[in-house]
């Protein structure tokens, strides 16, 4: 896609990240088809469809194990509504971790785009390097925009 579309989809992913229920992990994901059609969206938070979100938020010890990463949330949502993500591009506000990289590969995503201005903390750098390597080996193009 062009730089203009990259910027628009990354801006939309950043907007969606604001819907996260946990302010410390605001990450958004937009999955786009070759025709620039948005196929699915996700943000860090509970998987869509969990009905007692409010009750779980009240009790933080039960909150964190149930949080899904933005990419996984987008993939689960697409699966629930029967939308294929094969040959699609995922725009994310933060480079995917190894857990999300596996999910993106299994979903058939062909490209992952994240903002060029991300400063990855040292403690996460090794995981992001591993996830980029995993995706590259699987044929998923990873790039900054």
Short mmCIF file of C-alpha atoms in Angstrom, two decimals:
data_model
loop_
_atom_site.label_atom_id
_atom_site.label_comp_id
_atom_site.label_asym_id
_atom_site.label_seq_id
_atom_site.Cartn_x
_atom_site.Cartn_y
_atom_site.Cartn_z
CA UNK A 1 0.00 0.00 0.00
CA UNK A 2 1.03 3.61 -0.35
CA UNK A 3 2.49 5.72 2.45
CA UNK A 4 -0.80 7.63 2.60
CA UNK A 5 -2.80 4.45 3.31
CA UNK A 6 -0.16 3.18 5.74
CA UNK A 7 -0.47 6.42 7.71
CA UNK A 8 -4.29 6.25 7.70
CA UNK A 9 -4.46 2.65 8.91
CA UNK A 10 -1.82 3.21 11.60
CA UNK A 11 -3.76 6.28 12.76
CA UNK A 12 -6.94 4.20 12.96
CA UNK A 13 -5.08 1.47 14.89
CA UNK A 14 -3.88 4.14 17.35
CA UNK A 15 -7.47 5.36 17.76
CA UNK A 16 -8.71 1.83 18.43
CA UNK A 17 -5.95 1.29 20.99
CA UNK A 18 -7.68 3.94 23.10
CA UNK A 19 -10.55 1.50 23.66
CA UNK A 20 -8.29 -0.72 25.78
CA UNK A 21 -9.58 -1.34 29.28
CA UNK A 22 -6.02 -1.36 30.61
CA UNK A 23 -4.27 1.99 30.13
CA UNK A 24 -0.82 0.42 30.60
CA UNK A 25 -1.16 -1.75 27.47
CA UNK A 26 -2.82 0.39 24.83
CA UNK A 27 -2.20 -1.44 21.55
CA UNK A 28 -4.48 -1.45 18.51
CA UNK A 29 -4.61 -3.67 15.42
CA UNK A 30 -6.37 -3.22 12.06
CA UNK A 31 -6.38 -6.12 9.58
CA UNK A 32 -6.79 -4.96 6.00
CA UNK A 33 -7.38 -6.92 2.79
CA UNK A 34 -5.66 -6.32 -0.54
CA UNK A 35 -8.60 -4.13 -1.59
CA UNK A 36 -8.01 -1.84 1.46
CA UNK A 37 -11.14 -3.25 3.08
CA UNK A 38 -10.90 -3.50 6.87
CA UNK A 39 -11.47 -7.17 7.72
CA UNK A 40 -11.11 -7.02 11.51
CA UNK A 41 -9.96 -4.86 14.40
CA UNK A 42 -8.68 -5.54 17.88
CA UNK A 43 -7.18 -3.88 20.92
CA UNK A 44 -5.55 -5.10 24.10
CA UNK A 45 -8.34 -6.14 26.41
CA UNK A 46 -10.82 -8.90 26.98
CA UNK A 47 -11.80 -11.10 24.06
CA UNK A 48 -14.99 -9.79 22.51
CA UNK A 49 -18.00 -11.62 23.83
CA UNK A 50 -17.01 -11.92 27.50
CA UNK A 51 -20.11 -10.61 29.23
CA UNK A 52 -18.81 -9.90 32.72
CA UNK A 53 -15.99 -7.49 31.80
CA UNK A 54 -17.04 -4.96 34.45
CA UNK A 55 -16.96 -7.55 37.25
CA UNK A 56 -13.53 -8.78 36.16
CA UNK A 57 -12.20 -5.22 36.07
CA UNK A 58 -13.20 -4.78 39.70
CA UNK A 59 -11.00 -7.71 40.73
CA UNK A 60 -7.56 -7.06 39.23
CA UNK A 61 -6.13 -10.45 40.24
CA UNK A 62 -8.48 -12.06 37.70
CA UNK A 63 -8.02 -9.34 35.10
CA UNK A 64 -4.59 -9.92 33.64
CA UNK A 65 -4.78 -13.64 32.79
CA UNK A 66 -7.83 -12.90 30.63
CA UNK A 67 -6.41 -10.03 28.62
CA UNK A 68 -5.85 -10.79 24.95
CA UNK A 69 -3.31 -8.95 22.84
CA UNK A 70 -4.68 -6.70 20.08
CA UNK A 71 -3.63 -9.02 17.25
CA UNK A 72 -5.19 -12.08 18.88
CA UNK A 73 -8.38 -10.15 19.61
CA UNK A 74 -8.66 -9.16 15.92
CA UNK A 75 -8.03 -12.77 14.83
CA UNK A 76 -10.61 -14.17 17.27
CA UNK A 77 -13.20 -11.61 16.19
CA UNK A 78 -12.68 -12.50 12.50
CA UNK A 79 -13.04 -16.20 13.30
CA UNK A 80 -16.28 -15.59 15.20
CA UNK A 81 -17.87 -13.76 12.28
CA UNK A 82 -16.41 -16.04 9.60
CA UNK A 83 -13.99 -13.59 7.97
CA UNK A 84 -10.78 -14.96 6.48
CA UNK A 85 -7.59 -13.02 7.19
CA UNK A 86 -5.45 -14.89 4.65
CA UNK A 87 -3.35 -12.63 2.42
CA UNK A 88 -4.16 -9.60 4.62
CA UNK A 89 -1.98 -6.90 6.20
CA UNK A 90 -2.01 -6.22 9.95
CA UNK A 91 -1.39 -2.63 11.04
CA UNK A 92 -0.38 -2.47 14.70
CA UNK A 93 0.63 0.35 17.01
CA UNK A 94 3.41 -1.73 18.59
CA UNK A 95 5.67 -4.47 17.15
CA UNK A 96 4.11 -7.91 17.76
CA UNK A 97 5.48 -10.14 20.52
CA UNK A 98 6.29 -13.82 19.86
CA UNK A 99 2.84 -14.91 21.07
CA UNK A 100 1.12 -12.57 18.60
CA UNK A 101 3.58 -13.45 15.82
CA UNK A 102 2.48 -17.10 16.07
CA UNK A 103 -1.16 -16.08 15.87
CA UNK A 104 -0.55 -13.81 12.87
CA UNK A 105 1.33 -16.57 11.04
CA UNK A 106 -1.42 -19.12 11.72
CA UNK A 107 -4.10 -16.66 10.54
CA UNK A 108 -2.37 -16.29 7.17
CA UNK A 109 -1.35 -12.62 7.52
CA UNK A 110 1.22 -11.75 4.83
CA UNK A 111 2.45 -8.39 6.12
CA UNK A 112 2.77 -6.62 9.47
CA UNK A 113 3.23 -2.85 9.61
CA UNK A 114 4.01 -0.82 12.72
CA UNK A 115 5.06 2.81 13.34
CA UNK A 116 8.70 3.68 12.66
CA UNK A 117 8.96 5.84 15.80
CA UNK A 118 8.47 2.99 18.31
CA UNK A 119 11.13 2.88 21.00
CA UNK A 120 11.19 -0.69 22.25
CA UNK A 121 12.43 -0.97 25.85
CA UNK A 122 15.53 -3.12 26.30
CA UNK A 123 13.66 -5.77 28.29
CA UNK A 124 11.36 -6.49 25.30
CA UNK A 125 13.91 -6.12 22.51
CA UNK A 126 14.89 -9.81 22.48
CA UNK A 127 11.25 -10.92 22.23
CA UNK A 128 10.58 -8.50 19.36
CA UNK A 129 13.72 -9.64 17.56
CA UNK A 130 12.56 -13.26 17.93
CA UNK A 131 9.06 -12.45 16.69
CA UNK A 132 10.41 -10.60 13.63
CA UNK A 133 12.65 -13.58 12.87
CA UNK A 134 9.70 -16.00 13.24
CA UNK A 135 7.55 -13.97 10.87
CA UNK A 136 10.34 -13.55 8.32
CA UNK A 137 11.00 -17.30 8.31
CA UNK A 138 7.27 -17.89 7.75
CA UNK A 139 7.25 -15.49 4.79
CA UNK A 140 5.45 -12.65 6.59
CA UNK A 141 6.83 -9.27 5.55
CA UNK A 142 7.53 -7.02 8.56
CA UNK A 143 8.09 -3.32 8.04
CA UNK A 144 7.96 0.07 9.70
CA UNK A 145 5.93 2.91 8.19
#
